[in-house]
Coordinates of C-alpha atoms in Angstrom, one line a residue:
Chain A
M363 CA 96.4 101.3 96.9
T364 CA 95.3 104.3 94.9
A365 CA 98.3 103.9 92.6
F366 CA 97.4 100.3 92.0
A367 CA 93.8 101.3 91.2
W368 CA 95.1 103.8 88.7
W369 CA 97.5 101.4 87.1
R370 CA 94.6 98.9 86.7
L371 CA 92.4 101.6 85.3
N372 CA 95.1 102.6 82.8
S373 CA 96.0 99.1 81.7
Q374 CA 92.3 98.5 81.2
M375 CA 91.9 101.7 79.2
I376 CA 94.9 100.8 77.0
Q377 CA 93.4 97.4 76.3
Y378 CA 90.1 98.9 75.3
F379 CA 91.7 101.6 73.2
K380 CA 93.8 98.9 71.4
W381 CA 90.6 97.0 70.8
M382 CA 88.7 100.0 69.6
G383 CA 91.6 101.1 67.4
G384 CA 91.8 97.7 65.8
F385 CA 88.1 97.8 65.2
L386 CA 88.3 101.2 63.4
V387 CA 91.4 100.3 61.4
L388 CA 89.8 97.0 60.2
A389 CA 86.6 98.9 59.2
A390 CA 88.7 101.6 57.5
T391 CA 90.9 99.3 55.4
S392 CA 87.8 97.7 53.9
V393 CA 87.0 101.1 52.2
T394 CA 87.7 101.5 48.5
L395 CA 89.7 104.6 47.6
S396 CA 87.2 105.9 45.1
A397 CA 84.9 107.4 47.8
E398 CA 84.3 111.0 46.8
V399 CA 83.7 112.5 50.2
S400 CA 86.6 111.4 52.4
W401 CA 85.4 108.9 55.0
K402 CA 88.0 110.4 57.4
D403 CA 85.8 113.5 57.6
T404 CA 83.0 111.4 59.1
F405 CA 85.1 110.7 62.3
Q406 CA 83.4 112.1 65.4
I407 CA 84.3 112.1 69.0
H408 CA 82.0 113.0 71.8
G409 CA 82.1 112.8 75.5
F410 CA 80.7 113.8 78.9
A411 CA 81.8 114.2 82.5
S412 CA 79.6 114.8 85.5
Q413 CA 80.2 115.2 89.2
A414 CA 77.4 115.1 91.8
Y415 CA 77.1 116.0 95.4
I416 CA 74.5 113.9 97.3
L417 CA 73.2 114.6 100.8
T418 CA 70.7 112.2 102.3
S419 CA 68.9 111.6 105.6
G420 CA 68.2 108.1 106.9
N421 CA 69.9 106.0 104.3
N422 CA 73.0 106.1 102.1
F423 CA 72.9 106.6 98.4
F424 CA 75.9 106.3 96.1
G425 CA 78.4 106.5 99.0
K426 CA 78.3 107.8 102.6
S427 CA 75.8 110.4 101.7
R428 CA 74.3 110.8 105.2
D429 CA 75.0 113.8 107.4
D430 CA 77.8 115.5 105.4
G431 CA 77.0 114.3 101.9
T432 CA 79.2 112.6 99.4
L433 CA 81.0 113.4 96.1
D434 CA 81.1 109.7 95.2
F435 CA 78.9 109.9 92.1
R436 CA 80.9 110.7 88.9
E437 CA 80.5 109.7 85.3
L438 CA 83.1 110.0 82.6
G439 CA 82.4 108.8 79.1
V440 CA 83.9 109.1 75.6
N441 CA 82.6 107.8 72.3
A442 CA 83.9 107.7 68.8
S443 CA 82.1 107.0 65.5
L444 CA 83.1 106.7 61.9
R445 CA 81.4 106.0 58.7
P446 CA 84.0 104.1 56.5
L447 CA 81.3 103.5 53.9
P448 CA 78.1 105.6 53.4
D449 CA 76.1 102.6 54.7
L450 CA 78.3 101.5 57.5
L451 CA 78.7 103.1 60.9
V452 CA 81.3 102.0 63.5
S453 CA 80.8 103.3 67.0
A454 CA 82.0 102.6 70.5
Q455 CA 81.7 104.2 73.9
L456 CA 83.9 103.8 77.0
L457 CA 82.5 104.6 80.4
S458 CA 84.0 105.0 83.8
R459 CA 81.4 105.5 86.6
W460 CA 81.7 105.9 90.3
A461 CA 78.6 105.4 92.4
G462 CA 79.3 104.6 96.0
E463 CA 79.6 100.9 96.6
S464 CA 77.7 100.1 93.4
D465 CA 80.3 101.3 91.0
D466 CA 84.1 101.7 91.4
G467 CA 85.1 103.6 88.3
S468 CA 86.4 100.7 86.4
I469 CA 86.5 101.3 82.7
R470 CA 84.1 99.3 80.6
L471 CA 82.7 99.2 77.1
D472 CA 79.1 100.5 77.1
Y473 CA 78.7 99.8 73.4
G474 CA 80.8 98.9 70.5
L475 CA 79.0 98.1 67.3
L476 CA 78.9 97.9 63.5
D477 CA 75.7 99.3 62.0
Y478 CA 75.0 98.4 58.4
S479 CA 72.2 100.2 56.7
L480 CA 70.3 97.9 54.2
V481 CA 67.6 100.4 53.0
S482 CA 67.9 104.1 53.2
Q483 CA 64.9 106.0 51.8
A484 CA 63.1 109.0 53.2
D485 CA 60.0 107.0 54.2
F486 CA 61.6 103.7 55.0
L487 CA 65.0 102.7 56.3
G488 CA 66.3 99.6 57.9
G489 CA 69.5 97.9 58.9
V490 CA 71.3 95.5 61.2
R491 CA 73.7 96.1 64.1
L492 CA 76.2 93.7 65.5
G493 CA 78.4 93.9 68.6
R494 CA 77.6 95.3 72.1
I495 CA 74.4 97.1 71.5
I496 CA 72.3 99.3 73.8
N497 CA 69.1 97.6 74.9
P498 CA 66.1 99.5 73.5
L499 CA 64.2 99.9 76.7
G500 CA 61.7 102.7 77.6
L501 CA 62.5 106.3 76.8
Y502 CA 65.7 106.9 78.8
N503 CA 67.7 103.7 78.8
D504 CA 69.5 104.5 75.5
T505 CA 71.5 107.3 77.1
R506 CA 71.1 106.7 80.8
D507 CA 74.7 107.7 81.7
V508 CA 74.6 111.1 79.9
A509 CA 73.4 113.6 82.5
F510 CA 72.3 116.1 79.7
T511 CA 69.8 113.6 78.3
R512 CA 68.3 112.6 81.7
P513 CA 65.2 114.4 82.9
S514 CA 66.8 114.7 86.4
I515 CA 70.0 113.9 88.2
L516 CA 68.7 110.5 89.0
L517 CA 66.6 108.8 86.5
P518 CA 63.2 107.6 87.8
Q519 CA 64.5 104.8 89.9
S520 CA 61.4 102.7 89.8
I521 CA 62.1 101.7 86.2
Y522 CA 65.7 102.7 85.6
F523 CA 67.1 101.6 89.0
D524 CA 70.9 101.6 89.0
R525 CA 71.3 98.4 90.9
T526 CA 71.5 96.4 87.7
R527 CA 72.8 99.1 85.4
N528 CA 75.1 97.0 83.1
L529 CA 72.5 94.3 82.7
A530 CA 69.9 96.9 81.7
L531 CA 72.1 99.0 79.5
S532 CA 73.5 96.8 76.8
S533 CA 74.0 93.2 75.6
D534 CA 76.2 91.4 73.2
G535 CA 74.6 90.2 70.0
G536 CA 72.7 91.4 66.9
Q537 CA 69.8 93.7 66.3
L538 CA 67.5 94.5 63.4
Y539 CA 66.0 98.0 63.1
S540 CA 63.6 99.7 60.8
E541 CA 61.8 103.0 60.6
Y542 CA 58.7 103.9 58.6
R543 CA 57.7 107.5 58.1
T544 CA 54.1 107.9 57.2
G545 CA 51.7 110.9 57.0
M546 CA 50.3 109.9 60.4
G547 CA 53.6 109.6 62.1
D548 CA 56.8 107.6 62.3
F549 CA 57.1 104.0 63.4
L550 CA 60.5 102.9 64.8
F551 CA 61.1 99.2 65.4
Q552 CA 64.1 97.4 67.0
F553 CA 64.5 93.8 67.8
G554 CA 67.6 92.0 69.1
V555 CA 68.9 88.6 70.1
A556 CA 71.8 88.8 72.6
L557 CA 73.7 87.6 75.6
P558 CA 73.0 89.7 78.7
R559 CA 75.9 91.3 80.6
T560 CA 76.4 89.7 84.0
E561 CA 79.8 91.1 84.8
G562 CA 80.6 92.4 88.3
Q563 CA 78.7 91.8 91.4
E564 CA 75.6 93.9 90.8
V565 CA 73.4 91.1 89.5
E566 CA 74.4 88.7 92.3
R567 CA 73.7 91.4 94.9
A568 CA 70.3 92.3 93.4
L569 CA 69.2 88.7 93.0
F570 CA 70.7 86.9 96.0
M571 CA 71.3 90.0 98.3
R572 CA 74.9 88.6 98.7
R573 CA 77.9 87.2 96.8
V574 CA 77.6 83.6 95.6
P575 CA 80.4 81.1 95.1
G576 CA 79.7 80.3 91.5
E577 CA 79.3 82.4 88.4
L578 CA 76.3 83.9 86.6
K579 CA 76.3 83.5 82.9
G580 CA 74.1 85.3 80.4
N581 CA 72.1 83.0 78.1
I582 CA 70.3 83.8 74.8
S583 CA 67.9 86.7 75.5
L584 CA 65.4 88.7 73.4
G585 CA 64.5 92.3 73.4
G586 CA 62.6 94.8 71.3
R587 CA 60.9 98.2 71.1
L588 CA 58.2 99.7 69.0
L589 CA 58.1 103.5 69.1
Y590 CA 55.5 105.7 67.5
E591 CA 56.5 109.4 67.0
R592 CA 54.2 112.1 65.7
D593 CA 55.4 115.5 64.5
G594 CA 59.1 114.7 65.0
G595 CA 58.6 113.6 68.5
R596 CA 55.9 115.9 69.8
V597 CA 54.0 112.8 70.7
R598 CA 56.0 109.6 71.6
L599 CA 54.3 106.3 72.4
G600 CA 56.3 103.2 73.0
I601 CA 56.2 99.6 74.0
S602 CA 59.4 97.7 74.9
G603 CA 60.2 94.4 76.4
V604 CA 63.0 92.0 77.2
Q605 CA 63.2 88.4 78.1
T606 CA 66.5 87.9 79.9
N607 CA 67.9 84.5 80.7
I608 CA 70.7 83.9 83.1
D609 CA 72.2 80.6 84.2
Y610 CA 74.1 79.8 87.3
D611 CA 77.4 77.9 87.1
P612 CA 78.2 76.4 90.5
A613 CA 81.7 76.8 91.9
G614 CA 82.1 73.0 92.4
P615 CA 80.7 70.1 94.4
E616 CA 81.0 72.1 97.7
D617 CA 78.8 74.9 96.3
P618 CA 75.5 74.7 98.2
L619 CA 73.7 76.1 95.1
Q620 CA 72.9 73.9 92.2
A621 CA 73.0 74.9 88.5
G622 CA 69.8 76.9 88.6
S623 CA 68.5 79.6 86.2
I624 CA 66.9 83.0 86.4
D625 CA 64.3 84.4 84.0
F626 CA 63.8 88.1 84.0
D627 CA 61.0 89.6 81.8
L628 CA 60.3 93.3 81.6
L629 CA 57.6 95.1 79.7
I630 CA 57.5 98.9 79.6
L631 CA 54.8 101.2 78.2
S632 CA 55.9 104.8 77.6
A633 CA 54.1 108.0 76.6
Q634 CA 55.5 111.5 76.2
Y635 CA 54.1 114.8 75.0
N636 CA 56.5 117.6 74.1
A637 CA 55.2 121.2 73.7
E638 CA 57.6 124.1 73.2
R639 CA 57.7 125.0 76.9
W640 CA 56.6 121.9 78.6
S641 CA 56.9 118.1 78.4
L642 CA 54.7 115.5 80.1
T643 CA 56.1 111.9 80.5
G644 CA 54.8 108.7 82.0
E645 CA 56.0 105.2 81.9
Y646 CA 54.6 102.0 83.4
A647 CA 56.6 98.8 83.8
L648 CA 55.9 95.2 84.7
R649 CA 58.7 92.9 85.8
R650 CA 58.6 89.2 86.3
I651 CA 61.5 87.4 88.0
A652 CA 61.5 83.6 88.1
T653 CA 64.1 81.4 89.7
K654 CA 64.3 77.6 89.4
D655 CA 66.5 74.6 90.0
F656 CA 68.8 76.2 92.6
G657 CA 68.3 73.2 94.9
P658 CA 67.3 73.0 98.6
F659 CA 69.8 75.7 99.7
G660 CA 69.1 78.3 97.0
P661 CA 66.1 80.4 96.1
S662 CA 63.0 78.3 95.8
D663 CA 61.3 77.7 92.4
A664 CA 59.1 80.8 92.4
S665 CA 58.1 83.7 90.3
L666 CA 57.4 87.3 91.4
T667 CA 55.8 90.1 89.5
G668 CA 56.7 93.7 90.3
E669 CA 55.2 96.9 89.1
S670 CA 56.6 100.5 88.6
Y671 CA 55.3 103.7 87.2
Y672 CA 56.1 107.4 87.2
L673 CA 54.5 110.6 86.0
Q674 CA 56.7 113.6 85.2
G675 CA 56.2 117.1 84.1
A676 CA 58.9 119.5 82.9
Y677 CA 58.7 123.2 82.2
R678 CA 61.2 125.3 80.4
F679 CA 61.0 128.8 81.9
T680 CA 63.6 130.0 79.3
P681 CA 65.7 127.9 76.9
N682 CA 68.3 127.7 79.7
W683 CA 66.1 127.1 82.8
E684 CA 64.0 124.0 83.3
G685 CA 62.0 122.8 86.2
V686 CA 60.9 119.2 86.7
I687 CA 58.4 117.5 89.1
R688 CA 57.8 113.8 89.3
Y689 CA 56.0 111.1 91.3
D690 CA 57.6 107.7 91.0
A691 CA 56.5 104.4 92.5
L692 CA 58.0 100.9 92.7
Y693 CA 56.4 97.7 94.1
A694 CA 58.7 94.7 94.1
N695 CA 55.7 92.3 94.4
R696 CA 52.4 93.5 93.1
D697 CA 50.6 90.8 95.3
D698 CA 52.3 92.1 98.4
R699 CA 52.7 95.8 97.6
Y700 CA 53.7 97.0 101.1
G701 CA 55.8 94.0 101.9
S702 CA 53.8 92.7 104.9
R703 CA 53.9 89.1 103.7
F704 CA 57.6 89.5 102.9
E705 CA 58.3 90.8 106.5
A706 CA 56.3 87.9 108.0
A707 CA 58.2 85.4 105.9
T708 CA 61.7 86.8 106.2
G709 CA 61.8 89.0 109.2
L710 CA 63.3 91.8 107.1
P711 CA 61.7 95.3 107.1
A712 CA 58.6 95.5 104.8
H713 CA 59.9 98.8 103.4
L714 CA 62.6 97.0 101.4
R715 CA 59.7 96.0 99.0
F716 CA 58.4 99.4 97.8
A717 CA 59.5 102.9 97.2
K718 CA 57.5 106.0 96.4
D719 CA 59.6 109.0 95.4
F720 CA 58.4 112.6 95.0
T721 CA 60.9 114.7 93.2
V722 CA 61.4 118.4 92.3
G723 CA 64.4 119.6 90.4
L724 CA 65.9 122.6 88.5
R725 CA 68.2 122.6 85.5
W726 CA 70.3 125.4 84.4
D727 CA 72.1 125.2 81.0
I728 CA 75.0 127.6 81.7
T729 CA 76.3 127.1 78.2
P730 CA 75.4 124.4 75.6
S731 CA 78.3 122.4 77.1
F732 CA 77.9 123.1 80.8
M733 CA 74.9 122.2 82.9
L734 CA 74.1 122.6 86.6
R735 CA 71.3 120.8 88.4
A736 CA 69.7 120.6 91.8
E737 CA 67.0 118.3 93.0
Y738 CA 65.2 117.1 96.1
H739 CA 63.6 113.7 96.6
N740 CA 61.2 112.7 99.4
V741 CA 61.1 109.0 99.5
N742 CA 58.9 106.5 101.3
G743 CA 60.4 103.0 101.1
T744 CA 63.8 101.6 100.1
A745 CA 63.1 99.1 97.3
W746 CA 65.7 100.7 95.0
L747 CA 68.2 101.7 97.6
P748 CA 71.7 100.4 96.7
L749 CA 72.4 97.4 99.0
G750 CA 76.2 98.0 98.9
D751 CA 75.8 101.4 100.5
N752 CA 73.4 100.0 103.1
P753 CA 74.7 96.6 104.1
D754 CA 72.4 96.2 107.1
P755 CA 68.8 96.1 106.0
F756 CA 67.6 96.6 109.6
A757 CA 69.4 99.9 109.8
T758 CA 67.6 101.4 106.8
Q759 CA 64.9 104.0 107.3
R760 CA 61.5 103.9 105.6
H761 CA 61.1 107.6 105.2
W762 CA 64.2 109.5 103.9
D763 CA 65.2 112.5 101.8
L764 CA 67.8 113.0 99.2
F765 CA 69.2 116.3 97.9
A766 CA 71.6 116.3 95.0
L767 CA 73.6 118.8 93.0
L768 CA 75.3 118.0 89.7
L769 CA 77.6 119.7 87.4
S770 CA 78.0 118.3 83.9
Y771 CA 80.1 118.9 80.9
R772 CA 79.8 117.5 77.4
F773 CA 81.4 117.8 74.0
Chain B
M544 CA 61.0 145.7 107.0
H545 CA 58.5 145.0 109.7
G546 CA 60.0 141.7 110.6
P547 CA 62.2 142.9 113.5
V548 CA 59.4 145.0 114.8
L549 CA 57.2 141.9 114.9
D550 CA 59.8 140.1 116.9
A551 CA 60.2 142.9 119.4
Q552 CA 56.5 143.2 119.8
G553 CA 56.3 139.5 120.4
E554 CA 58.8 139.7 123.2
L555 CA 56.9 142.6 124.7
A556 CA 53.7 140.6 124.5
L557 CA 55.1 137.9 126.8
S558 CA 55.7 140.5 129.5
G559 CA 52.1 141.1 130.3
A560 CA 48.5 140.3 129.3
A561 CA 47.7 144.0 128.8
S562 CA 50.0 144.2 125.9
R563 CA 48.7 141.1 124.2
L564 CA 46.2 143.1 122.2
D565 CA 49.1 145.2 120.8
Y566 CA 50.9 142.0 119.9
H567 CA 47.9 140.7 117.9
C568 CA 47.6 144.0 116.1
S569 CA 51.2 144.2 115.1
L570 CA 51.2 140.5 114.2
Q571 CA 48.5 141.3 111.6
Q572 CA 50.3 144.3 110.4
G573 CA 53.5 142.1 110.1
I574 CA 51.8 139.5 108.0
G575 CA 50.2 142.3 105.9
S576 CA 53.5 143.9 105.2
R577 CA 55.1 140.5 104.5
L578 CA 52.4 139.8 102.0
M579 CA 53.1 143.2 100.4
V580 CA 56.8 142.3 100.0
V581 CA 55.8 138.9 98.5
F582 CA 53.4 140.6 96.1
R583 CA 56.0 143.2 95.1
W584 CA 58.5 140.4 94.5
L585 CA 55.9 138.5 92.4
R586 CA 55.2 141.7 90.4
H587 CA 58.9 142.0 89.7
C588 CA 59.1 138.4 88.5
L589 CA 56.0 138.9 86.3
A590 CA 57.5 142.1 84.8
I591 CA 60.8 140.4 84.1
Y592 CA 59.0 137.3 82.6
L593 CA 56.9 139.6 80.3
L594 CA 60.0 141.5 79.2
V595 CA 61.9 138.3 78.4
T596 CA 58.9 136.9 76.5
L597 CA 58.5 140.2 74.6
L598 CA 62.3 140.3 73.8
S599 CA 62.2 136.7 72.5
L600 CA 59.2 137.5 70.4
I601 CA 61.0 140.5 68.9
C602 CA 64.1 138.4 68.3
N603 CA 62.1 135.6 66.6
S604 CA 60.1 138.0 64.4
G605 CA 63.4 139.6 63.5
A606 CA 64.6 136.3 61.9
A607 CA 63.4 136.1 58.3
A608 CA 62.0 133.1 56.6
Q609 CA 64.6 130.3 56.4
E610 CA 65.1 128.2 53.3
V611 CA 66.8 124.8 52.9
I612 CA 69.9 124.9 50.8
V613 CA 72.1 122.1 49.3
H614 CA 75.4 121.7 47.5
S615 CA 74.9 122.4 43.8
D616 CA 75.6 118.7 42.8
V617 CA 72.8 117.3 45.0
P618 CA 70.3 115.8 42.5
K619 CA 67.2 117.2 44.1
E620 CA 65.0 120.2 43.2
S621 CA 62.5 119.6 46.0
L622 CA 62.2 117.5 49.1
S623 CA 59.2 116.2 51.0
R624 CA 58.8 117.3 54.6
T625 CA 59.2 113.7 55.6
A626 CA 62.6 113.6 53.8
V627 CA 63.8 116.9 55.4
R628 CA 62.8 115.7 58.8
A629 CA 64.6 112.4 58.3
I630 CA 67.7 114.2 57.1
F631 CA 67.9 116.8 59.9
G632 CA 66.9 114.1 62.3
M633 CA 70.2 112.4 61.2
R634 CA 68.3 109.3 60.1
L635 CA 68.8 109.4 56.4
R636 CA 72.4 108.8 55.4
T637 CA 72.7 109.0 51.6
W638 CA 71.2 110.9 48.7
P639 CA 69.4 108.7 46.1
D640 CA 72.6 108.6 44.0
G641 CA 74.6 107.2 47.0
T642 CA 76.4 110.4 47.9
P643 CA 76.7 110.6 51.8
I644 CA 74.5 113.4 53.2
R645 CA 76.4 116.0 55.2
V646 CA 74.1 118.0 57.5
F647 CA 75.1 121.5 58.7
V648 CA 73.3 123.3 61.5
L649 CA 73.7 126.4 63.6
E650 CA 73.8 126.2 67.4
D651 CA 70.5 125.4 69.3
H652 CA 69.8 128.9 70.6
S653 CA 70.4 130.6 67.2
P654 CA 67.3 132.4 66.1
I655 CA 67.9 131.2 62.5
H656 CA 68.1 127.6 63.8
S657 CA 65.1 128.0 66.0
S658 CA 62.8 129.5 63.2
F659 CA 64.1 126.9 60.7
A660 CA 63.3 124.0 63.1
K661 CA 59.9 125.3 63.9
Q662 CA 58.8 126.6 60.5
K663 CA 60.4 124.1 58.1
L664 CA 60.6 121.0 60.2
G665 CA 57.7 121.6 62.6
I666 CA 60.0 120.4 65.4
F667 CA 61.2 122.4 68.4
P668 CA 65.0 122.8 68.7
H669 CA 65.0 121.0 72.1
Q670 CA 63.4 117.9 70.4
L671 CA 66.0 117.9 67.7
R672 CA 68.8 118.1 70.3
R673 CA 67.3 115.1 72.2
A674 CA 67.0 113.1 69.0
W675 CA 70.7 113.8 68.1
D676 CA 71.8 113.0 71.7
R677 CA 70.0 109.7 71.6
L678 CA 71.8 108.7 68.4
V679 CA 75.2 110.0 69.4
Y680 CA 75.4 108.6 72.9
S681 CA 73.9 105.2 72.0
G682 CA 76.0 104.5 69.0
A683 CA 73.1 104.5 66.6
G684 CA 74.1 107.6 64.6
Q685 CA 76.1 110.7 64.3
A686 CA 75.6 114.4 65.2
P687 CA 75.2 117.1 62.5
I688 CA 78.1 119.4 61.9
E689 CA 77.7 122.6 63.9
V690 CA 78.8 125.9 62.3
S691 CA 79.1 129.2 64.2
S692 CA 77.5 131.6 61.8
A693 CA 75.2 131.9 58.8
R694 CA 78.2 133.0 56.7
E695 CA 80.1 129.8 57.6
M696 CA 77.0 127.8 56.9
H697 CA 76.9 129.3 53.4
A698 CA 80.6 128.6 52.7
R699 CA 80.5 125.0 54.0
V700 CA 77.4 124.0 52.1
A701 CA 78.8 125.5 48.9
A702 CA 82.1 123.7 49.4
T703 CA 81.0 120.2 50.6
R704 CA 79.6 117.5 48.3
G705 CA 76.3 116.1 49.5
A706 CA 75.8 119.1 52.0
I707 CA 72.5 120.3 53.2
G708 CA 71.8 123.3 55.5
Y709 CA 69.6 126.3 55.8
L710 CA 69.8 130.1 55.4
P711 CA 67.7 133.2 55.5
K712 CA 66.4 133.7 52.0
E713 CA 68.3 137.0 51.3
M714 CA 71.6 135.3 51.9
I715 CA 71.1 132.6 49.3
D716 CA 73.0 133.1 46.0
D717 CA 74.2 130.9 43.0
S718 CA 76.9 129.1 44.9
V719 CA 74.3 127.0 46.7
R720 CA 71.0 125.7 45.6
M721 CA 67.7 126.4 47.3
V722 CA 65.4 123.4 47.7
E723 CA 61.6 123.6 47.8
I724 CA 59.8 121.7 50.6
E725 CA 56.7 120.0 49.3

């Protein structure tokens, strides 16, 4: 069983490497030999690995974390980049991630893109990206799997919930970007048109709370972000949004569900202030999910608006020690914040519809490459609890705690 | 120190009403001594914190003024602060003549790096690191080339076309060119 999993992992990996290699060679052969600085010198390879221990009370998170805890949360990633021409960047990242029932370690391509710079001046630059591109969402989505770049072991789950990670992380298509540097600050703009990633079961689980016989397929979706940064990032203000469209392809005439569609819109407002010793961060998100045309046995034609926000403070006691404190809240339906109507309509526990998480954490950068973290969450509600780890909603507890340790390495 | 005494007194107190007064006295004494321990501990922490702050101040003031240096072929006598920030933020890829920019830095905790980032860029080292991480791990850009010493910085900038870096003023000679920041 394990041998088979490894074999599958390896064959997948070989496929990806072949693909990546072909990509790089193709880009490389297009280079003229007259380049003065050798393009080969621009090759970079970076990576990260992290292993967590999670102990919870009441509910499971990323594995069987209750009572004795679990080591079932691991992330391994490697990325390569090359600049075959001064204006062309080729980059790709492979990721393997284990997270209880939510993620099984299968290797996937997080991003793989060509970035061509059209204008490159000190005060204005712009270009285009093609391929699998990271969705520009909020302050943390860009590097959500790299423990070093996260403010805590678990990202604020109200906005960056890991239930639909692949969908949120990246999509396949094109993106335009531009940056203006002015005396009053920098304006960074990204806008993309792409097909969302609906691979795996995570979207099905999150939307239907079960497997469905047919297939979900991403349809043309839009996304963009405008960031304002002052003094090289001392002040950062952002607005980002996506409009994601997913269609359902029924398995056949016996499929009780009809060819319906799902619209998912997300708007995030972000603000951050970075002083030398402390940082203050807050984000607010509005989510709208609309389902239609699934027929009498599917979800009804309806739309739901959810709301999330967090406020987070970090303090660097020394360059190597940082403490973090955060309050994070998620309401699945802003018109039914505490789920009482949901409970009355479905008979399911009301606490599935909200989550309020109070977190404290400590980070120790042992060396620039090694980091150790510890954190404690006190949670009221289960709205972002992974369903795979907690298959019986009636067995979930409204009030629960989570303690986590994480060791991470990067290069 | 007085913890076990408190417990013993507590047990005694249960044995009779007469000794209850003793118990209360010793309880107060116990809390008092515990508070003293906490205070002493806090005082130690404060002392260590002040010492660390003082040391870091000394280290920082020990680092002389840093200057931006470039390879001698780079066609620039001066750079705007916007340009230097864009370059060290790894956003700007080429010099005006099309030569690729090669950025050299020292490690994050180096006093030279720290004072360069703060004085010349007006950016804290941790912000720079976050900005590079965002580029490197999202595929949007590359990391600067990290060198292990000021001497290596000097040698690499002198030898690499399109190179830019920084050094303490007294280490700069004719093999590299110093660039004014406007």
